[in-house]
Coordinates of C-alpha atoms in Angstrom, one line a residue:
X243 CA -27.4 58.4 -34.2
X244 CA -26.2 60.8 -31.6
X245 CA -22.8 59.9 -30.4
X246 CA -24.1 60.1 -26.4
X247 CA -26.7 57.7 -27.5
X248 CA -24.5 55.5 -29.5
X249 CA -21.9 55.6 -26.5
X250 CA -24.8 54.4 -24.2
X251 CA -26.0 51.8 -26.1
X252 CA -22.4 50.4 -26.4
X253 CA -21.8 50.6 -22.7
X254 CA -25.2 48.8 -22.1
X255 CA -24.1 46.0 -24.8
X256 CA -20.7 45.6 -22.6
X257 CA -22.6 45.4 -19.2
X258 CA -25.4 43.1 -20.5
X259 CA -23.5 39.8 -19.8
X260 CA -23.0 41.0 -16.2
X261 CA -26.6 42.0 -15.9
X262 CA -27.6 38.6 -17.1
X263 CA -25.7 36.7 -14.8
X264 CA -26.6 39.0 -11.7
X265 CA -30.4 38.8 -12.6
X266 CA -30.6 35.1 -13.6
X267 CA -30.7 33.9 -10.0
X268 CA -33.4 36.3 -9.0
X269 CA -35.6 35.3 -12.0
X270 CA -35.2 31.8 -11.2
X271 CA -36.4 32.3 -7.6
X272 CA -39.2 34.7 -8.7
X273 CA -40.6 32.2 -11.7
X274 CA -40.2 29.2 -8.9
X275 CA -42.0 31.5 -6.3
X276 CA -45.2 32.2 -8.5
X277 CA -45.4 28.8 -10.4
X278 CA -48.4 26.1 -9.2
X279 CA -46.9 23.5 -7.2
X280 CA -48.2 20.7 -9.5
X281 CA -46.0 22.2 -12.4
X282 CA -42.7 22.1 -10.1
X283 CA -42.1 18.4 -10.5
X284 CA -42.7 18.3 -14.3
X285 CA -39.8 16.7 -16.5
X286 CA -38.2 17.9 -18.2
X287 CA -38.6 21.5 -16.6
X288 CA -39.6 24.3 -18.5
X289 CA -39.9 28.1 -18.2
X290 CA -43.5 28.6 -19.3
X291 CA -46.4 27.9 -16.7
X292 CA -50.0 28.0 -16.9
X293 CA -50.7 30.8 -14.5
X294 CA -49.2 32.9 -11.8
X295 CA -49.8 31.8 -8.1
X296 CA -49.4 34.8 -5.9
X297 CA -51.3 33.1 -3.4
X298 CA -47.8 31.1 -2.7
X299 CA -46.6 33.9 -0.9
X300 CA -49.5 33.8 1.5
X301 CA -49.2 30.1 2.1
X302 CA -45.7 30.4 2.6
X303 CA -46.1 33.0 5.2
X304 CA -48.3 31.0 7.3
X305 CA -46.8 27.4 6.9
X306 CA -43.0 28.6 7.3
X307 CA -43.6 30.9 10.2
X308 CA -42.2 33.8 8.1
X309 CA -43.4 36.4 9.8
X310 CA -41.7 35.7 13.0
X311 CA -38.5 34.9 11.4
X312 CA -38.7 38.3 9.5
X313 CA -39.0 40.2 12.8
X314 CA -36.0 37.9 14.4
X315 CA -33.7 39.0 11.6
X316 CA -34.6 42.5 11.8
X317 CA -34.2 42.7 15.5
X318 CA -30.9 41.0 15.3
X319 CA -29.6 43.2 12.2
X320 CA -30.6 46.4 13.5
X321 CA -29.6 46.3 16.9
X322 CA -26.1 44.7 16.0
X323 CA -25.5 47.3 13.4
X324 CA -26.5 50.2 16.0
X325 CA -24.2 48.6 18.8
X326 CA -21.2 48.2 16.3
X327 CA -21.6 52.0 15.2
X328 CA -22.0 53.4 18.8
X329 CA -18.8 51.4 19.9
X330 CA -16.9 51.9 16.9
X331 CA -17.2 55.8 16.4
X332 CA -15.2 56.6 19.3
X333 CA -12.3 54.1 18.3
X334 CA -12.3 55.4 14.8
X335 CA -12.4 58.8 16.0
X336 CA -9.2 58.3 18.2
X337 CA -7.5 56.4 15.3
X338 CA -8.0 59.6 13.0
X339 CA -7.4 62.4 15.5
X340 CA -4.6 61.1 17.8
X341 CA -1.2 59.7 18.0
X342 CA -0.7 56.9 20.6
X343 CA 1.7 54.0 21.3
X344 CA 0.6 51.0 19.2
X345 CA -1.6 52.6 17.0
X346 CA 0.0 50.8 13.9
X347 CA -0.4 47.3 15.7
X348 CA -3.7 48.1 16.4
X349 CA -4.8 48.9 12.8
X350 CA -2.8 45.9 11.4
X351 CA -4.8 43.6 14.4
X352 CA -8.0 45.1 12.9
X353 CA -7.2 44.0 9.5
X354 CA -6.1 40.5 10.8
X355 CA -9.4 39.9 12.3
X356 CA -11.1 40.4 9.0
X357 CA -9.2 37.4 7.6
X358 CA -10.6 35.1 10.2
X359 CA -13.8 33.0 9.7
X360 CA -16.5 32.9 12.4
X361 CA -16.5 29.1 11.6
X362 CA -13.2 28.9 13.5
X363 CA -14.7 30.6 16.5
X364 CA -18.0 28.9 16.6
X365 CA -17.1 26.3 19.1
X366 CA -15.6 28.9 21.6
X367 CA -18.3 31.4 21.0
X368 CA -20.9 28.6 21.8
X369 CA -19.4 27.9 24.9
X370 CA -19.1 31.1 26.0
X371 CA -23.0 31.7 25.6
X372 CA -23.3 28.4 27.6
X373 CA -21.6 30.2 30.2
X374 CA -23.4 33.2 29.8
X375 CA -26.8 31.4 29.8
X376 CA -27.5 33.0 26.4
X377 CA -28.1 30.1 24.1
X378 CA -31.3 30.1 22.2
X379 CA -31.2 33.8 22.8
X380 CA -31.6 36.4 20.0
X381 CA -29.4 38.7 22.0
X382 CA -26.4 36.5 22.0
X383 CA -26.4 37.2 18.0
X384 CA -26.9 40.7 18.5
X385 CA -23.6 40.6 20.6
X386 CA -21.7 38.3 18.4
X387 CA -22.7 40.1 15.3
X388 CA -21.7 43.6 16.6
X389 CA -18.3 42.1 18.0
X390 CA -17.7 40.7 14.3
X391 CA -18.5 43.8 12.7
X392 CA -16.7 46.2 14.9
X393 CA -13.3 45.7 13.2
X394 CA -14.9 46.5 9.5
X395 CA -16.8 49.5 10.9
X396 CA -13.8 51.1 13.0
X397 CA -11.7 50.7 9.8
X398 CA -14.1 52.3 7.4
X399 CA -14.8 55.0 9.7
X400 CA -11.3 55.9 10.6
X401 CA -10.6 56.2 6.8
X402 CA -13.1 58.6 6.2
X403 CA -12.9 60.6 9.2
X404 CA -9.3 61.1 8.4
X405 CA -10.7 63.3 5.3
X406 CA -12.7 65.7 7.5
X407 CA -10.5 68.8 7.9
X408 CA -9.5 69.2 11.6
X409 CA -9.6 72.9 11.3
X410 CA -13.6 72.8 11.7
X411 CA -13.2 71.3 15.0
X412 CA -10.3 73.7 16.0
X413 CA -12.6 76.7 15.1
X414 CA -15.5 75.2 17.2
X415 CA -12.7 74.8 20.3
X416 CA -11.7 78.5 19.8
X417 CA -15.4 79.7 20.0
X418 CA -15.7 77.8 23.5
X419 CA -17.1 74.5 22.5
X420 CA -16.0 71.2 24.2
X421 CA -14.5 68.3 22.5
X422 CA -17.6 66.4 23.0
X423 CA -19.9 69.5 21.5
X424 CA -17.7 69.7 18.6
X425 CA -17.9 65.9 17.9
X426 CA -21.6 65.6 18.2
X427 CA -22.5 68.9 16.4
X428 CA -19.9 69.5 13.8
X429 CA -18.1 66.3 13.4
X430 CA -20.4 63.4 13.3
X431 CA -22.9 65.4 10.8
X432 CA -20.1 65.5 8.3
X433 CA -19.6 61.6 8.7
X434 CA -23.1 60.7 8.0
X435 CA -22.2 59.3 4.8
X436 CA -19.4 57.0 5.9
X437 CA -21.7 56.1 8.7
X438 CA -24.4 55.1 6.1
X439 CA -22.3 52.8 4.1
X440 CA -20.7 51.0 7.2
X441 CA -24.3 50.7 8.5
X442 CA -25.5 49.1 5.1
X443 CA -22.7 46.5 5.3
X444 CA -23.0 45.8 8.8
X445 CA -26.9 45.0 8.4
X446 CA -26.1 42.8 5.5
X447 CA -23.6 40.9 7.3
X448 CA -26.0 40.4 10.1
X449 CA -28.9 40.0 7.7
X450 CA -27.3 37.2 5.7
X451 CA -25.4 35.1 8.5
X452 CA -26.3 31.8 8.9
X453 CA -23.5 29.7 10.9
X454 CA -23.8 31.5 14.0
X455 CA -27.4 31.7 13.9
X456 CA -27.7 27.9 13.3
X457 CA -25.4 27.0 16.2
X458 CA -27.0 29.6 18.9
X459 CA -30.6 29.3 18.3
X460 CA -32.3 26.2 19.0
X461 CA -36.1 27.1 19.3
X462 CA -37.8 27.5 15.8
X463 CA -39.8 30.3 17.3
X464 CA -36.5 32.4 17.5
X465 CA -35.1 31.2 13.9
X466 CA -33.7 34.3 11.7
X467 CA -34.7 34.1 8.1
X468 CA -31.6 32.1 6.7
X469 CA -32.2 29.4 9.2
X470 CA -35.8 29.2 8.8
X471 CA -35.4 28.9 4.8
X472 CA -32.9 26.4 5.5
X473 CA -35.2 24.6 7.8
X474 CA -37.6 24.2 4.8
X475 CA -35.1 22.2 2.8
X476 CA -33.0 20.1 5.6
X477 CA -34.3 16.9 6.6
X478 CA -37.2 17.0 4.4
X479 CA -38.8 14.1 2.3
X480 CA -40.3 16.6 -0.2
X481 CA -39.3 20.1 -0.4
X482 CA -42.0 22.9 -1.1
X483 CA -39.8 24.7 -3.4
X484 CA -42.5 27.5 -4.4
X485 CA -42.6 28.1 -0.6
X486 CA -38.7 28.2 -0.1
X487 CA -38.5 30.5 -3.2
X488 CA -41.3 32.7 -2.2
X489 CA -39.6 33.1 1.3
X490 CA -36.1 33.8 -0.5
X491 CA -37.7 36.7 -2.7
X492 CA -39.3 38.2 0.4
X493 CA -36.1 38.0 2.3
X494 CA -34.3 40.2 -0.2
X495 CA -37.0 43.1 0.1
X496 CA -35.5 44.6 3.2
X497 CA -32.0 44.8 1.8
X498 CA -33.5 46.3 -1.2
X499 CA -35.2 48.8 1.0
X500 CA -32.0 49.8 2.8
X501 CA -30.1 50.3 -0.1
X502 CA -32.7 52.6 -2.0
X503 CA -33.0 54.4 1.2
X504 CA -29.2 55.2 2.0
X505 CA -28.2 55.2 -1.8
X506 CA -27.2 58.8 -2.0
X507 CA -25.1 58.3 1.3
X508 CA -23.3 54.9 -0.1
X509 CA -22.2 56.9 -3.2
X510 CA -21.0 59.8 -1.5
X511 CA -19.2 57.8 1.4
X512 CA -17.4 55.2 -0.9
X513 CA -16.3 58.4 -3.4
X514 CA -15.0 60.5 -0.3
X515 CA -13.7 57.5 1.7
X516 CA -11.4 56.5 -0.9
X517 CA -9.6 59.9 -1.0
X518 CA -7.0 60.6 1.5

């Protein structure tokens, strides 16, 4: 056996317990999603089943209003991510390029906000949205998620921005470019990996958030995916687990697509952002 192949087999053998732990919940979800309904309540439970019921996904889509919930989650996650990035880039650039009084205190404040759970603020945020007339409005989630994500995105971006040589901008200034022109044409293209990394994490935070969505949204037509899936379980005399698991499987697809699309930027951004 070749040494490289032997090392690969050893590494995979060491990683196999972790792979099993990670994939086991997804295996349970998928098996339950494609199992016939009559076999879900058999005791004792068994892994084997008579047939694959791919029609469970179509039934779930119609009966659980999954399409509208999917659109609502995409709307909230994409807009909150874009808003957080647009507002965070100038702040992160200022932290990485300029000196000003209170800079250290501001960075400490950003870290402290990451230690605070949204549950602590949920009552105050709800009363604020009531005063603004934005309860049961998806835009209330967009603003709230963007606000919570900004501390993380500013911290991540300024750490990466500090690795970009200032000489590149100074050369552009000497050639007659303004600060804004050098920022847009020189600086930001080099920061695409960092922006991709922060966009991924911000998108996931908005996609998976549950407590604020459950508090702010009252109408079932405006439910996001976590709340919509929860509504299929809470307060039900009998839970249609094949529909719940089918919805959960489909809910993981957009995140997987985002990861696959931005994977190369994710690796570059995490590697370069760790170097100072």
